Amino acid sequence: QGFIHWVAIILVLIAVGGVGYFVFSTLREKVGLGIKVDVNNPPKFIQADFIDLSKIYSISKYRSGEGHDFSGNGETCRSMKHYFTPQIDTSIKPEKDADGRTLPPKPDGVHDIDIFSPVDGKITDITSERLPIGEQIYIEPTNAKDFTIRLFHIYKLDGIKKGSIVKAGQKIGVISNYSATDISVEGGRYQFVSYFQVMPDSIFANYQKRGVISRDDLIITREYRDAHPIPCNQDDKGDQAFYYPDGYDHEADDVYLSGYIAPKEQTTGDNGNQNQNSSTQ
């Protein structure tokens, strides 16, 4: 009986340990529990660009005032991700949702922009957006498991789901040619690095061909942002909106790639419409 008693205790302990490990693994996957990465010197693990860069004409800077507060690393009221925006086209009429909010047209199968997995990895989650514009796709890189890449406003391909194993450069979805997408690189909950910090020179060379001189062009330093703060709504239940100071220079938040045409400089094409494009945050 004593032997059976100890066997039962061991089995219970094994079961409790298994449940505990499952809970810890789930929390670690969801919120980065126990993960600590070097946000100042992360590894360059990106294997392929996540987007068809030929159709992108502006990129918001890391720590910009673009969109809404998306911050961590002990910082607040700044956008610690990058928005990628196609050429603006005001001839395209926006749509309205049930609440009256302005939304860009959905992918039409003709003017879409391809989205690729930037790494060999696993899709750990797919979640809905605050606005009904695609979904968020979370990818855990095989060669950098402490990081998660999050892609926003993606219309995923059929067969792409949570648990899918993906290869670097594999097409996983599209965005509308009339809207923006954004990308964040996260090393656990509220630990962020710039996409360009983890990008090797071989891929960054494509951005240099479009007029970007260095990664510094795409990253606002913490020191500068601390000295030039942007107030924001930090309530997690709110919209995390920025409250821009008078005279705030929105143009300085973005890098405009070669080939970009400012809306006021655009000419009328053969169809009588201006070649301009509406985007979303």
PDB file of C-alpha atoms in Angstrom:
ATOM      1  CA  GLN A   1       0.000   0.000   0.000  1.00  0.00           C
ATOM      2  CA  GLY A   2       2.874   2.346   0.782  1.00  0.00           C
ATOM      3  CA  PHE A   3       4.347   1.699  -2.672  1.00  0.00           C
ATOM      4  CA  ILE A   4       0.989   2.396  -4.352  1.00  0.00           C
ATOM      5  CA  HIS A   5       0.636   5.543  -2.245  1.00  0.00           C
ATOM      6  CA  TRP A   6       3.992   6.912  -3.432  1.00  0.00           C
ATOM      7  CA  VAL A   7       3.280   5.986  -7.051  1.00  0.00           C
ATOM      8  CA  ALA A   8       0.008   7.910  -6.830  1.00  0.00           C
ATOM      9  CA  ILE A   9       1.788  10.946  -5.391  1.00  0.00           C
ATOM     10  CA  ILE A  10       4.416  10.820  -8.165  1.00  0.00           C
ATOM     11  CA  LEU A  11       1.722  10.586 -10.833  1.00  0.00           C
ATOM     12  CA  VAL A  12      -0.107  13.568  -9.323  1.00  0.00           C
ATOM     13  CA  LEU A  13       3.120  15.579  -9.223  1.00  0.00           C
ATOM     14  CA  ILE A  14       3.826  14.695 -12.863  1.00  0.00           C
ATOM     15  CA  ALA A  15       0.315  15.771 -13.834  1.00  0.00           C
ATOM     16  CA  VAL A  16       0.584  19.036 -11.890  1.00  0.00           C
ATOM     17  CA  GLY A  17       4.002  19.695 -13.423  1.00  0.00           C
ATOM     18  CA  GLY A  18       2.649  19.030 -16.898  1.00  0.00           C
ATOM     19  CA  VAL A  19      -0.262  21.403 -16.365  1.00  0.00           C
ATOM     20  CA  GLY A  20       2.080  24.021 -14.909  1.00  0.00           C
ATOM     21  CA  TYR A  21       4.446  23.752 -17.865  1.00  0.00           C
ATOM     22  CA  PHE A  22       1.531  24.064 -20.295  1.00  0.00           C
ATOM     23  CA  VAL A  23       0.231  27.171 -18.502  1.00  0.00           C
ATOM     24  CA  PHE A  24       3.712  28.728 -18.400  1.00  0.00           C
ATOM     25  CA  SER A  25       4.315  27.957 -22.084  1.00  0.00           C
ATOM     26  CA  THR A  26       0.955  29.466 -23.008  1.00  0.00           C
ATOM     27  CA  LEU A  27       1.621  32.611 -21.002  1.00  0.00           C
ATOM     28  CA  ARG A  28       5.124  32.853 -22.425  1.00  0.00           C
ATOM     29  CA  GLU A  29       3.715  32.605 -25.945  1.00  0.00           C
ATOM     30  CA  LYS A  30       0.954  35.136 -25.280  1.00  0.00           C
ATOM     31  CA  VAL A  31       2.718  37.753 -23.170  1.00  0.00           C
ATOM     32  CA  GLY A  32       6.407  36.912 -23.207  1.00  0.00           C
ATOM     33  CA  LEU A  33       6.524  35.832 -19.574  1.00  0.00           C
ATOM     34  CA  GLY A  34      10.107  35.372 -18.434  1.00  0.00           C
ATOM     35  CA  ILE A  35      11.626  36.637 -21.688  1.00  0.00           C
ATOM     36  CA  LYS A  36      14.293  39.321 -21.585  1.00  0.00           C
ATOM     37  CA  VAL A  37      16.046  40.401 -24.757  1.00  0.00           C
ATOM     38  CA  ASP A  38      18.764  42.941 -25.506  1.00  0.00           C
ATOM     39  CA  VAL A  39      16.712  45.676 -27.157  1.00  0.00           C
ATOM     40  CA  ASN A  40      19.839  47.707 -27.914  1.00  0.00           C
ATOM     41  CA  ASN A  41      21.729  44.944 -29.719  1.00  0.00           C
ATOM     42  CA  PRO A  42      19.291  42.312 -30.994  1.00  0.00           C
ATOM     43  CA  PRO A  43      20.346  39.580 -33.442  1.00  0.00           C
ATOM     44  CA  LYS A  44      19.732  40.181 -37.148  1.00  0.00           C
ATOM     45  CA  PHE A  45      17.427  37.229 -37.751  1.00  0.00           C
ATOM     46  CA  ILE A  46      15.186  38.507 -40.582  1.00  0.00           C
ATOM     47  CA  GLN A  47      15.532  36.222 -43.630  1.00  0.00           C
ATOM     48  CA  ALA A  48      13.205  37.902 -46.150  1.00  0.00           C
ATOM     49  CA  ASP A  49      11.382  41.208 -46.409  1.00  0.00           C
ATOM     50  CA  PHE A  50       7.758  40.929 -45.320  1.00  0.00           C
ATOM     51  CA  ILE A  51       6.318  43.108 -48.080  1.00  0.00           C
ATOM     52  CA  ASP A  52       6.573  43.908 -51.787  1.00  0.00           C
ATOM     53  CA  LEU A  53       8.724  46.997 -51.281  1.00  0.00           C
ATOM     54  CA  SER A  54       8.263  48.147 -54.880  1.00  0.00           C
ATOM     55  CA  LYS A  55       4.701  49.207 -53.960  1.00  0.00           C
ATOM     56  CA  ILE A  56       5.659  51.061 -50.763  1.00  0.00           C
ATOM     57  CA  TYR A  57       6.528  54.766 -50.774  1.00  0.00           C
ATOM     58  CA  SER A  58       6.715  55.823 -47.138  1.00  0.00           C
ATOM     59  CA  ILE A  59       7.676  54.212 -43.825  1.00  0.00           C
ATOM     60  CA  SER A  60       7.057  55.664 -40.399  1.00  0.00           C
ATOM     61  CA  LYS A  61      10.002  55.906 -38.050  1.00  0.00           C
ATOM     62  CA  TYR A  62      10.423  53.864 -34.889  1.00  0.00           C
ATOM     63  CA  ARG A  63       9.245  56.072 -31.961  1.00  0.00           C
ATOM     64  CA  SER A  64       7.234  58.286 -34.328  1.00  0.00           C
ATOM     65  CA  GLY A  65       3.882  59.878 -33.561  1.00  0.00           C
ATOM     66  CA  GLU A  66       2.216  57.874 -36.298  1.00  0.00           C
ATOM     67  CA  GLY A  67      -1.033  56.085 -35.514  1.00  0.00           C
ATOM     68  CA  HIS A  68      -1.350  55.609 -31.762  1.00  0.00           C
ATOM     69  CA  ASP A  69       0.716  54.912 -28.654  1.00  0.00           C
ATOM     70  CA  PHE A  70       2.470  51.541 -29.035  1.00  0.00           C
ATOM     71  CA  SER A  71       5.319  51.571 -26.575  1.00  0.00           C
ATOM     72  CA  GLY A  72       7.376  49.540 -24.147  1.00  0.00           C
ATOM     73  CA  ASN A  73      10.926  49.168 -22.801  1.00  0.00           C
ATOM     74  CA  GLY A  74       9.962  51.631 -20.061  1.00  0.00           C
ATOM     75  CA  GLU A  75       8.997  54.258 -22.662  1.00  0.00           C
ATOM     76  CA  THR A  76       5.559  55.791 -23.202  1.00  0.00           C
ATOM     77  CA  CYS A  77       3.631  57.802 -25.790  1.00  0.00           C
ATOM     78  CA  ARG A  78       5.443  56.811 -28.984  1.00  0.00           C
ATOM     79  CA  SER A  79       4.926  54.321 -31.801  1.00  0.00           C
ATOM     80  CA  MET A  80       7.548  51.589 -31.514  1.00  0.00           C
ATOM     81  CA  LYS A  81       6.667  49.926 -34.808  1.00  0.00           C
ATOM     82  CA  HIS A  82       6.738  50.882 -38.481  1.00  0.00           C
ATOM     83  CA  TYR A  83       3.839  51.754 -40.802  1.00  0.00           C
ATOM     84  CA  PHE A  84       4.398  50.904 -44.476  1.00  0.00           C
ATOM     85  CA  THR A  85       2.221  52.979 -46.796  1.00  0.00           C
ATOM     86  CA  PRO A  86       1.672  52.767 -50.587  1.00  0.00           C
ATOM     87  CA  GLN A  87       1.460  55.814 -52.826  1.00  0.00           C
ATOM     88  CA  ILE A  88      -1.541  57.901 -51.724  1.00  0.00           C
ATOM     89  CA  ASP A  89      -4.453  57.905 -54.173  1.00  0.00           C
ATOM     90  CA  THR A  90      -7.300  60.292 -53.369  1.00  0.00           C
ATOM     91  CA  SER A  91      -9.227  59.163 -56.443  1.00  0.00           C
ATOM     92  CA  ILE A  92     -10.116  55.995 -54.529  1.00  0.00           C
ATOM     93  CA  LYS A  93     -13.275  56.471 -52.510  1.00  0.00           C
ATOM     94  CA  PRO A  94     -13.084  55.221 -48.913  1.00  0.00           C
ATOM     95  CA  GLU A  95     -15.699  52.922 -47.443  1.00  0.00           C
ATOM     96  CA  LYS A  96     -17.781  53.392 -44.292  1.00  0.00           C
ATOM     97  CA  ASP A  97     -18.339  50.827 -41.583  1.00  0.00           C
ATOM     98  CA  ALA A  98     -21.489  50.485 -39.480  1.00  0.00           C
ATOM     99  CA  ASP A  99     -20.184  53.087 -37.012  1.00  0.00           C
ATOM    100  CA  GLY A 100     -19.551  55.611 -39.756  1.00  0.00           C
ATOM    101  CA  ARG A 101     -15.760  55.305 -39.577  1.00  0.00           C
ATOM    102  CA  THR A 102     -13.806  55.804 -42.787  1.00  0.00           C
ATOM    103  CA  LEU A 103     -12.099  52.635 -43.996  1.00  0.00           C
ATOM    104  CA  PRO A 104      -9.923  51.956 -47.050  1.00  0.00           C
ATOM    105  CA  PRO A 105     -11.259  49.600 -49.725  1.00  0.00           C
ATOM    106  CA  LYS A 106     -10.547  45.912 -49.118  1.00  0.00           C
ATOM    107  CA  PRO A 107      -8.220  43.880 -51.376  1.00  0.00           C
ATOM    108  CA  ASP A 108      -9.717  43.446 -54.832  1.00  0.00           C
ATOM    109  CA  GLY A 109      -7.430  40.737 -56.199  1.00  0.00           C
ATOM    110  CA  VAL A 110      -5.967  43.140 -58.756  1.00  0.00           C
ATOM    111  CA  HIS A 111      -4.223  45.977 -56.916  1.00  0.00           C
ATOM    112  CA  ASP A 112      -3.199  44.059 -53.806  1.00  0.00           C
ATOM    113  CA  ILE A 113       0.217  44.133 -52.137  1.00  0.00           C
ATOM    114  CA  ASP A 114       1.734  40.769 -51.234  1.00  0.00           C
ATOM    115  CA  ILE A 115       2.755  40.012 -47.647  1.00  0.00           C
ATOM    116  CA  PHE A 116       5.399  37.373 -46.886  1.00  0.00           C
ATOM    117  CA  SER A 117       6.720  35.647 -43.822  1.00  0.00           C
ATOM    118  CA  PRO A 118      10.009  37.380 -42.989  1.00  0.00           C
ATOM    119  CA  VAL A 119      11.379  34.256 -41.292  1.00  0.00           C
ATOM    120  CA  ASP A 120      11.193  30.509 -41.078  1.00  0.00           C
ATOM    121  CA  GLY A 121       8.851  30.061 -38.164  1.00  0.00           C
ATOM    122  CA  LYS A 122       5.482  29.264 -36.687  1.00  0.00           C
ATOM    123  CA  ILE A 123       2.304  31.323 -36.617  1.00  0.00           C
ATOM    124  CA  THR A 124       1.516  31.468 -32.908  1.00  0.00           C
ATOM    125  CA  ASP A 125      -1.660  33.537 -33.096  1.00  0.00           C
ATOM    126  CA  ILE A 126      -4.056  35.346 -35.410  1.00  0.00           C
ATOM    127  CA  THR A 127      -6.272  38.005 -33.858  1.00  0.00           C
ATOM    128  CA  SER A 128      -8.868  40.514 -34.994  1.00  0.00           C
ATOM    129  CA  GLU A 129      -8.092  44.203 -35.437  1.00  0.00           C
ATOM    130  CA  ARG A 130      -9.705  47.105 -33.600  1.00  0.00           C
ATOM    131  CA  LEU A 131     -10.859  48.314 -37.004  1.00  0.00           C
ATOM    132  CA  PRO A 132     -12.333  45.717 -39.395  1.00  0.00           C
ATOM    133  CA  ILE A 133      -9.304  45.813 -41.686  1.00  0.00           C
ATOM    134  CA  GLY A 134      -7.697  42.379 -41.925  1.00  0.00           C
ATOM    135  CA  GLU A 135      -6.143  40.576 -38.966  1.00  0.00           C
ATOM    136  CA  GLN A 136      -2.949  40.553 -36.910  1.00  0.00           C
ATOM    137  CA  ILE A 137      -0.578  37.656 -37.551  1.00  0.00           C
ATOM    138  CA  TYR A 138       2.019  36.647 -34.945  1.00  0.00           C
ATOM    139  CA  ILE A 139       5.098  34.707 -36.095  1.00  0.00           C
ATOM    140  CA  GLU A 140       7.734  33.111 -33.865  1.00  0.00           C
ATOM    141  CA  PRO A 141      11.057  32.865 -35.748  1.00  0.00           C
ATOM    142  CA  THR A 142      12.708  29.445 -35.653  1.00  0.00           C
ATOM    143  CA  ASN A 143      16.140  31.050 -35.274  1.00  0.00           C
ATOM    144  CA  ALA A 144      15.083  33.637 -32.651  1.00  0.00           C
ATOM    145  CA  LYS A 145      12.397  32.085 -30.482  1.00  0.00           C
ATOM    146  CA  ASP A 146      12.500  34.848 -27.866  1.00  0.00           C
ATOM    147  CA  PHE A 147      11.067  37.246 -30.455  1.00  0.00           C
ATOM    148  CA  THR A 148       7.662  37.582 -32.074  1.00  0.00           C
ATOM    149  CA  ILE A 149       6.971  39.405 -35.326  1.00  0.00           C
ATOM    150  CA  ARG A 150       3.507  40.936 -35.492  1.00  0.00           C
ATOM    151  CA  LEU A 151       2.006  41.964 -38.836  1.00  0.00           C
ATOM    152  CA  PHE A 152      -1.071  44.196 -38.841  1.00  0.00           C
ATOM    153  CA  HIS A 153      -4.108  44.541 -41.115  1.00  0.00           C
ATOM    154  CA  ILE A 154      -3.309  41.405 -43.106  1.00  0.00           C
ATOM    155  CA  TYR A 155      -5.864  39.530 -45.210  1.00  0.00           C
ATOM    156  CA  LYS A 156      -4.435  36.040 -44.801  1.00  0.00           C
ATOM    157  CA  LEU A 157      -4.417  33.386 -47.497  1.00  0.00           C
ATOM    158  CA  ASP A 158      -6.575  30.280 -47.231  1.00  0.00           C
ATOM    159  CA  GLY A 159      -4.781  27.665 -45.157  1.00  0.00           C
ATOM    160  CA  ILE A 160      -2.854  30.185 -43.053  1.00  0.00           C
ATOM    161  CA  LYS A 161      -3.912  29.617 -39.450  1.00  0.00           C
ATOM    162  CA  LYS A 162      -2.613  29.468 -35.914  1.00  0.00           C
ATOM    163  CA  GLY A 163       0.002  26.703 -35.730  1.00  0.00           C
ATOM    164  CA  SER A 164       0.971  26.944 -39.404  1.00  0.00           C
ATOM    165  CA  ILE A 165       4.672  26.425 -40.131  1.00  0.00           C
ATOM    166  CA  VAL A 166       5.913  29.018 -42.619  1.00  0.00           C
ATOM    167  CA  LYS A 167       9.096  29.548 -44.595  1.00  0.00           C
ATOM    168  CA  ALA A 168      10.913  32.840 -45.097  1.00  0.00           C
ATOM    169  CA  GLY A 169       9.594  34.519 -48.245  1.00  0.00           C
ATOM    170  CA  GLN A 170       6.401  32.458 -48.286  1.00  0.00           C
ATOM    171  CA  LYS A 171       3.350  34.506 -49.232  1.00  0.00           C
ATOM    172  CA  ILE A 172       0.920  34.460 -46.318  1.00  0.00           C
ATOM    173  CA  GLY A 173      -1.526  37.197 -47.258  1.00  0.00           C
ATOM    174  CA  VAL A 174      -2.143  40.577 -48.859  1.00  0.00           C
ATOM    175  CA  ILE A 175      -3.118  44.108 -47.978  1.00  0.00           C
ATOM    176  CA  SER A 176      -5.150  46.482 -50.060  1.00  0.00           C
ATOM    177  CA  ASN A 177      -3.156  48.775 -52.310  1.00  0.00           C
ATOM    178  CA  TYR A 178      -5.245  51.561 -50.754  1.00  0.00           C
ATOM    179  CA  SER A 179      -4.198  51.055 -47.134  1.00  0.00           C
ATOM    180  CA  ALA A 180      -1.152  50.779 -44.897  1.00  0.00           C
ATOM    181  CA  THR A 181       0.181  47.885 -42.883  1.00  0.00           C
ATOM    182  CA  ASP A 182       2.467  47.946 -39.878  1.00  0.00           C
ATOM    183  CA  ILE A 183       5.045  45.632 -38.357  1.00  0.00           C
ATOM    184  CA  SER A 184       6.344  45.269 -34.820  1.00  0.00           C
ATOM    185  CA  VAL A 185       9.139  43.107 -33.457  1.00  0.00           C
ATOM    186  CA  GLU A 186       8.606  42.101 -29.846  1.00  0.00           C
ATOM    187  CA  GLY A 187      10.863  40.272 -27.428  1.00  0.00           C
ATOM    188  CA  GLY A 188       8.280  39.457 -24.817  1.00  0.00           C
ATOM    189  CA  ARG A 189       5.544  41.661 -23.455  1.00  0.00           C
ATOM    190  CA  TYR A 190       6.295  45.373 -23.945  1.00  0.00           C
ATOM    191  CA  GLN A 191       9.838  44.776 -25.184  1.00  0.00           C
ATOM    192  CA  PHE A 192      10.199  46.197 -28.670  1.00  0.00           C
ATOM    193  CA  VAL A 193      12.928  46.635 -31.262  1.00  0.00           C
ATOM    194  CA  SER A 194      12.822  48.167 -34.710  1.00  0.00           C
ATOM    195  CA  TYR A 195      12.285  45.852 -37.681  1.00  0.00           C
ATOM    196  CA  PHE A 196      15.407  47.427 -39.151  1.00  0.00           C
ATOM    197  CA  GLN A 197      17.522  46.557 -36.104  1.00  0.00           C
ATOM    198  CA  VAL A 198      16.985  42.846 -36.812  1.00  0.00           C
ATOM    199  CA  MET A 199      17.375  43.123 -40.601  1.00  0.00           C
ATOM    200  CA  PRO A 200      20.681  41.982 -42.189  1.00  0.00           C
ATOM    201  CA  ASP A 201      22.593  44.196 -44.599  1.00  0.00           C
ATOM    202  CA  SER A 202      21.644  42.021 -47.578  1.00  0.00           C
ATOM    203  CA  ILE A 203      17.952  42.882 -47.156  1.00  0.00           C
ATOM    204  CA  PHE A 204      18.509  46.458 -46.014  1.00  0.00           C
ATOM    205  CA  ALA A 205      20.355  47.050 -49.301  1.00  0.00           C
ATOM    206  CA  ASN A 206      16.953  47.086 -51.041  1.00  0.00           C
ATOM    207  CA  TYR A 207      15.946  50.063 -48.888  1.00  0.00           C
ATOM    208  CA  GLN A 208      19.198  51.813 -49.676  1.00  0.00           C
ATOM    209  CA  LYS A 209      18.329  51.460 -53.350  1.00  0.00           C
ATOM    210  CA  ARG A 210      15.153  53.422 -52.544  1.00  0.00           C
ATOM    211  CA  GLY A 211      17.082  56.282 -50.964  1.00  0.00           C
ATOM    212  CA  VAL A 212      17.464  55.222 -47.313  1.00  0.00           C
ATOM    213  CA  ILE A 213      21.054  55.909 -46.285  1.00  0.00           C
ATOM    214  CA  SER A 214      21.210  54.130 -42.935  1.00  0.00           C
ATOM    215  CA  ARG A 215      19.009  52.456 -40.351  1.00  0.00           C
ATOM    216  CA  ASP A 216      19.284  55.636 -38.293  1.00  0.00           C
ATOM    217  CA  ASP A 217      17.078  57.325 -40.904  1.00  0.00           C
ATOM    218  CA  LEU A 218      14.236  55.056 -39.768  1.00  0.00           C
ATOM    219  CA  ILE A 219      14.734  55.267 -36.000  1.00  0.00           C
ATOM    220  CA  ILE A 220      14.075  58.242 -33.746  1.00  0.00           C
ATOM    221  CA  THR A 221      16.342  57.987 -30.719  1.00  0.00           C
ATOM    222  CA  ARG A 222      14.931  57.657 -27.245  1.00  0.00           C
ATOM    223  CA  GLU A 223      16.833  60.762 -26.216  1.00  0.00           C
ATOM    224  CA  TYR A 224      15.205  62.848 -28.950  1.00  0.00           C
ATOM    225  CA  ARG A 225      11.700  61.573 -28.210  1.00  0.00           C
ATOM    226  CA  ASP A 226      12.162  62.104 -24.479  1.00  0.00           C
ATOM    227  CA  ALA A 227      13.202  65.699 -25.220  1.00  0.00           C
ATOM    228  CA  HIS A 228      10.284  66.144 -27.668  1.00  0.00           C
ATOM    229  CA  PRO A 229       7.420  64.201 -26.051  1.00  0.00           C
ATOM    230  CA  ILE A 230       3.956  63.643 -27.492  1.00  0.00           C
ATOM    231  CA  PRO A 231       1.148  63.454 -24.911  1.00  0.00           C
ATOM    232  CA  CYS A 232      -1.155  60.473 -25.355  1.00  0.00           C
ATOM    233  CA  ASN A 233      -4.015  58.536 -23.851  1.00  0.00           C
ATOM    234  CA  GLN A 234      -2.347  55.711 -21.922  1.00  0.00           C
ATOM    235  CA  ASP A 235      -5.561  54.044 -20.777  1.00  0.00           C
ATOM    236  CA  ASP A 236      -5.430  50.446 -22.043  1.00  0.00           C
ATOM    237  CA  LYS A 237      -9.199  50.578 -22.483  1.00  0.00           C
ATOM    238  CA  GLY A 238      -8.970  53.730 -24.560  1.00  0.00           C
ATOM    239  CA  ASP A 239      -7.703  54.396 -28.056  1.00  0.00           C
ATOM    240  CA  GLN A 240      -4.115  55.266 -27.034  1.00  0.00           C
ATOM    241  CA  ALA A 241      -4.484  58.397 -29.172  1.00  0.00           C
ATOM    242  CA  PHE A 242      -1.724  60.975 -29.512  1.00  0.00           C
ATOM    243  CA  TYR A 243      -2.420  64.608 -28.613  1.00  0.00           C
ATOM    244  CA  TYR A 244      -0.068  66.480 -30.907  1.00  0.00           C
ATOM    245  CA  PRO A 245       1.486  69.735 -29.658  1.00  0.00           C
ATOM    246  CA  ASP A 246       0.948  72.879 -31.728  1.00  0.00           C
ATOM    247  CA  GLY A 247       3.289  72.929 -34.692  1.00  0.00           C
ATOM    248  CA  TYR A 248       4.033  69.208 -34.542  1.00  0.00           C
ATOM    249  CA  ASP A 249       5.937  68.186 -37.691  1.00  0.00           C
ATOM    250  CA  HIS A 250       4.056  65.137 -38.995  1.00  0.00           C
ATOM    251  CA  GLU A 251       6.242  65.023 -42.110  1.00  0.00           C
ATOM    252  CA  ALA A 252       9.278  64.270 -39.942  1.00  0.00           C
ATOM    253  CA  ASP A 253       7.640  61.072 -38.710  1.00  0.00           C
ATOM    254  CA  ASP A 254       8.040  59.385 -42.094  1.00  0.00           C
ATOM    255  CA  VAL A 255      10.762  58.415 -44.510  1.00  0.00           C
ATOM    256  CA  TYR A 256       9.692  58.911 -48.128  1.00  0.00           C
ATOM    257  CA  LEU A 257      11.269  56.417 -50.505  1.00  0.00           C
ATOM    258  CA  SER A 258      12.474  57.315 -53.963  1.00  0.00           C
ATOM    259  CA  GLY A 259       9.566  57.350 -56.383  1.00  0.00           C
ATOM    260  CA  TYR A 260       7.221  58.956 -53.878  1.00  0.00           C
ATOM    261  CA  ILE A 261       5.129  61.812 -55.238  1.00  0.00           C
ATOM    262  CA  ALA A 262       3.659  64.257 -52.730  1.00  0.00           C
ATOM    263  CA  PRO A 263      -0.126  64.607 -53.301  1.00  0.00           C
ATOM    264  CA  LYS A 264       0.055  68.297 -54.243  1.00  0.00           C
ATOM    265  CA  GLU A 265       2.698  67.469 -56.875  1.00  0.00           C
ATOM    266  CA  GLN A 266       0.827  64.630 -58.536  1.00  0.00           C
ATOM    267  CA  THR A 267      -0.400  65.003 -62.078  1.00  0.00           C
ATOM    268  CA  THR A 268      -3.620  63.913 -63.669  1.00  0.00           C
ATOM    269  CA  GLY A 269      -3.317  60.626 -65.540  1.00  0.00           C
ATOM    270  CA  ASP A 270      -4.964  59.473 -68.743  1.00  0.00           C
ATOM    271  CA  ASN A 271      -8.085  58.434 -66.849  1.00  0.00           C
ATOM    272  CA  GLY A 272      -8.559  61.931 -65.458  1.00  0.00           C
ATOM    273  CA  ASN A 273      -7.878  60.843 -61.877  1.00  0.00           C
ATOM    274  CA  GLN A 274      -4.962  61.890 -59.719  1.00  0.00           C
ATOM    275  CA  ASN A 275      -2.504  59.137 -58.854  1.00  0.00           C
ATOM    276  CA  GLN A 276      -2.999  59.398 -55.119  1.00  0.00           C
ATOM    277  CA  ASN A 277      -3.849  56.838 -52.488  1.00  0.00           C
ATOM    278  CA  SER A 278      -5.793  56.753 -49.203  1.00  0.00           C
ATOM    279  CA  SER A 279      -4.260  54.902 -46.294  1.00  0.00           C
ATOM    280  CA  THR A 280      -5.248  53.810 -42.803  1.00  0.00           C
ATOM    281  CA  GLN A 281      -3.524  53.808 -39.487  1.00  0.00           C
TER     282      GLN A 281
END
